[in-house]
Backbone as JSON, one array per atom type, in Angstrom:
{
  "sequence": "MILSFGVGTILGLIGIALAIWETKTDKPMFYSYGKNWFGGYLNNSAFILGIAVGFFATKVVYGFTALGIIATLYAIIIVALKNKRSEAM",
  "N": [[-5.27, -16.38, -10.29], [-2.57, -16.51, -9.67], [-1.41, -14.87, -11.62], [-2.63, -12.33, -11.06], [-1.49, -11.9, -8.53], [1.25, -11.87, -9.43], [1.15, -9.45, -10.99], [0.53, -7.61, -9.06], [2.8, -7.72, -7.28], [4.58, -6.88, -9.02], [3.75, -4.23, -9.34], [3.66, -3.33, -6.66], [6.28, -3.27, -6.19], [7.24, -1.33, -7.91], [5.81, 0.81, -7.03], [7.13, 0.92, -4.18], [9.75, 1.5, -4.94], [9.08, 4.17, -6.12], [8.29, 5.59, -4.01], [10.67, 5.65, -2.31], [12.14, 7.22, -4.21], [10.54, 9.58, -4.29], [10.91, 10.28, -1.74], [13.64, 10.78, -1.31], [14.05, 12.65, -3.06], [12.87, 14.85, -2.12], [9.89, 15.3, -2.87], [6.34, 15.77, -2.91], [4.38, 13.54, -0.76], [1.81, 12.91, -0.36], [-0.11, 13.67, -2.57], [-2.96, 14.12, -4.06], [-3.97, 15.75, -5.93], [-3.82, 17.9, -8.64], [-1.46, 20.46, -10.01], [-1.46, 20.74, -12.62], [-3.5, 18.84, -14.46], [-2.7, 17.15, -16.54], [-0.22, 16.46, -15.86], [0.6, 14.18, -14.66], [0.33, 14.12, -11.83], [-1.49, 12.68, -10.41], [-0.24, 10.21, -10.33], [1.36, 9.19, -8.21], [3.37, 7.24, -5.86], [1.72, 6.24, -3.76], [-0.67, 5.88, -4.94], [0.03, 3.91, -6.88], [0.7, 1.91, -5.1], [-1.67, 1.52, -4.03], [-3.2, 0.51, -6.1], [-1.98, -1.93, -6.49], [-2.5, -3.05, -4.28], [-5.29, -3.75, -4.98], [-4.97, -5.72, -6.68], [-3.86, -7.91, -5.41], [-6.16, -8.48, -3.9], [-7.73, -10.76, -4.09], [-8.8, -12.65, -2.47], [-10.81, -11.63, 0.47], [-9.49, -11.5, 2.66], [-6.82, -11.54, 1.92], [-6.72, -9.12, 0.68], [-6.83, -7.4, 2.71], [-4.83, -8.18, 4.32], [-2.57, -7.61, 2.47], [-2.82, -4.7, 2.27], [-2.29, -3.94, 4.78], [0.3, -4.63, 4.92], [1.74, -3.53, 2.76], [0.95, -0.82, 3.57], [2.26, -0.46, 6.08], [4.92, -0.97, 5.14], [5.34, 1.34, 3.34], [5.04, 3.52, 5.48], [7.14, 3.07, 6.74], [9.47, 3.45, 5.08], [8.76, 6.19, 4.57], [9.14, 7.31, 7.04], [11.78, 6.53, 7.98], [13.41, 7.5, 5.87], [12.89, 10.22, 5.63], [13.8, 11.01, 8.28], [16.61, 10.55, 7.88], [17.19, 12.09, 6.01], [16.56, 14.8, 7.49], [18.69, 14.59, 9.6], [21.02, 14.64, 8.22], [21.24, 17.08, 7.55]],
  "CA": [[-4.86, -15.81, -8.82], [-1.01, -16.37, -9.72], [-1.34, -13.81, -12.51], [-3.11, -11.46, -10.12], [-0.52, -11.79, -7.52], [2.34, -11.45, -9.94], [0.87, -8.07, -11.24], [0.39, -7.03, -7.74], [4.15, -7.73, -6.88], [5.33, -5.99, -9.85], [3.2, -2.77, -9.06], [4.07, -2.99, -5.35], [7.9, -2.96, -6.17], [7.34, -0.06, -8.6], [5.37, 1.71, -5.98], [7.91, 1.04, -3.48], [10.88, 2.42, -5.71], [8.78, 5.37, -6.53], [8.3, 6.11, -2.89], [11.96, 5.87, -2.13], [12.4, 8.36, -5.0], [9.84, 10.69, -3.87], [11.34, 10.8, -0.36], [15.15, 11.31, -1.52], [14.03, 14.03, -3.94], [11.86, 15.66, -1.46], [8.65, 15.28, -3.49], [5.35, 15.5, -1.99], [4.12, 12.15, -0.62], [0.11, 12.47, -0.49], [-0.79, 14.65, -3.3], [-4.21, 13.41, -5.0], [-4.65, 16.93, -6.63], [-2.59, 18.28, -9.56], [-1.5, 21.54, -10.35], [-1.64, 20.43, -14.12], [-3.87, 17.51, -14.46], [-1.91, 16.31, -17.42], [1.26, 16.54, -15.7], [0.96, 12.99, -14.02], [0.44, 14.5, -10.37], [-1.88, 11.61, -9.72], [0.46, 8.96, -10.33], [2.43, 8.93, -7.16], [3.79, 6.05, -5.33], [0.75, 5.71, -2.92], [-1.72, 5.62, -5.82], [0.43, 2.68, -7.3], [0.54, 0.79, -4.24], [-3.06, 1.16, -3.68], [-3.6, -0.55, -7.46], [-1.27, -3.16, -6.2], [-3.4, -3.75, -3.27], [-6.42, -4.18, -5.37], [-4.42, -6.8, -7.48], [-3.73, -8.77, -4.23], [-7.14, -8.75, -3.2], [-8.54, -11.83, -4.68], [-10.09, -12.74, -1.33], [-10.92, -10.37, 1.61], [-8.23, -11.63, 3.84], [-5.54, -11.18, 1.12], [-6.67, -7.81, 0.37], [-6.57, -6.7, 3.95], [-3.26, -8.4, 4.75], [-1.79, -6.84, 1.49], [-2.92, -3.51, 2.82], [-1.53, -3.63, 6.07], [1.79, -5.05, 4.93], [2.13, -2.28, 1.95], [0.87, 0.47, 4.41], [3.33, -0.53, 6.93], [6.23, -0.43, 4.29], [5.1, 2.83, 2.93], [5.16, 4.4, 6.49], [8.7, 2.96, 7.32], [10.05, 4.05, 4.05], [8.9, 7.51, 4.56], [9.85, 7.84, 8.37], [13.19, 6.41, 7.87], [14.38, 8.28, 4.82], [12.73, 11.5, 6.27], [14.79, 10.92, 9.38], [17.94, 10.57, 7.36], [17.42, 13.77, 5.42], [16.86, 15.6, 8.46], [19.88, 14.27, 10.37], [21.99, 14.83, 7.22], [21.24, 18.48, 7.47]],
  "C": [[-3.5, -15.67, -8.92], [-0.71, -15.17, -10.53], [-1.65, -12.34, -11.7], [-2.08, -11.08, -9.11], [0.79, -11.25, -8.16], [2.07, -9.78, -10.47], [0.95, -7.19, -10.1], [1.67, -6.79, -7.31], [4.68, -6.77, -7.69], [5.19, -4.35, -9.55], [3.68, -2.54, -7.67], [5.64, -2.84, -5.27], [8.01, -1.78, -6.9], [6.92, 0.91, -7.63], [6.51, 1.93, -4.89], [9.17, 1.82, -4.04], [10.47, 3.74, -5.78], [8.66, 6.22, -5.11], [9.8, 6.54, -2.19], [12.57, 7.22, -3.0], [11.95, 9.54, -4.69], [10.38, 11.16, -2.53], [12.73, 11.39, -0.48], [14.98, 12.4, -2.2], [13.2, 14.93, -3.32], [10.59, 16.14, -2.1], [7.61, 15.3, -2.58], [4.72, 14.15, -1.96], [2.7, 11.84, -0.9], [-0.41, 13.46, -1.17], [-1.62, 13.55, -3.91], [-4.95, 14.54, -5.89], [-3.51, 17.0, -7.75], [-2.71, 19.66, -9.88], [-1.73, 21.57, -11.88], [-2.06, 19.14, -14.11], [-3.42, 16.58, -15.3], [-0.61, 15.99, -17.31], [1.74, 15.25, -14.85], [1.18, 13.19, -12.53], [-0.21, 13.15, -9.75], [-1.23, 10.41, -9.56], [1.54, 8.78, -9.38], [2.64, 7.49, -6.77], [2.39, 5.43, -4.43], [-0.53, 5.06, -3.9], [-1.34, 4.05, -6.6], [0.37, 1.72, -6.47], [-0.9, 0.47, -3.85], [-3.85, 0.23, -4.97], [-3.03, -1.74, -6.98], [-2.08, -3.97, -5.15], [-4.72, -4.54, -3.92], [-5.94, -5.53, -5.98], [-4.26, -7.94, -6.3], [-5.02, -9.27, -3.4], [-8.18, -9.69, -3.85], [-9.47, -12.34, -3.72], [-9.94, -11.7, -0.42], [-9.91, -10.44, 2.25], [-7.02, -11.34, 3.17], [-5.53, -9.76, 0.9], [-6.45, -7.01, 1.76], [-5.13, -6.76, 4.38], [-2.31, -7.48, 3.7], [-1.81, -5.34, 1.9], [-2.37, -3.03, 3.91], [-0.27, -4.03, 5.79], [2.34, -3.88, 4.01], [1.9, -1.07, 2.79], [2.18, 0.77, 5.26], [4.8, -0.13, 6.14], [6.29, 1.06, 4.03], [5.37, 3.78, 4.11], [6.54, 4.14, 7.0], [9.65, 3.56, 6.48], [10.1, 5.66, 4.06], [9.54, 8.25, 5.8], [11.37, 7.75, 8.43], [14.04, 7.07, 6.91], [14.19, 9.68, 5.17], [13.74, 11.89, 7.16], [16.19, 11.18, 8.79], [18.08, 11.71, 6.78], [17.7, 14.61, 6.43], [18.37, 15.61, 9.18], [20.94, 14.77, 9.57], [22.05, 16.3, 7.27], [21.62, 19.01, 8.56]]
}
């Protein structure tokens, strides 16, 4: 369980960092298709955060809690940084 939480935490931090990068560089946030399937278009921050939730879900309660927390953080990052970009323009 500790190893699963450790991997989930690392993937969660990577996913949050990617979400910040995608927002700041104006990349698409919710893409699950790929213009080029070999170009990494499926590996966006939401995908990595979803995998992180899977590692936290050692029990159903932990999975739902992790999903709620990570989804809320993801939404806050998107809204806060998109608003900063629109105000700066």
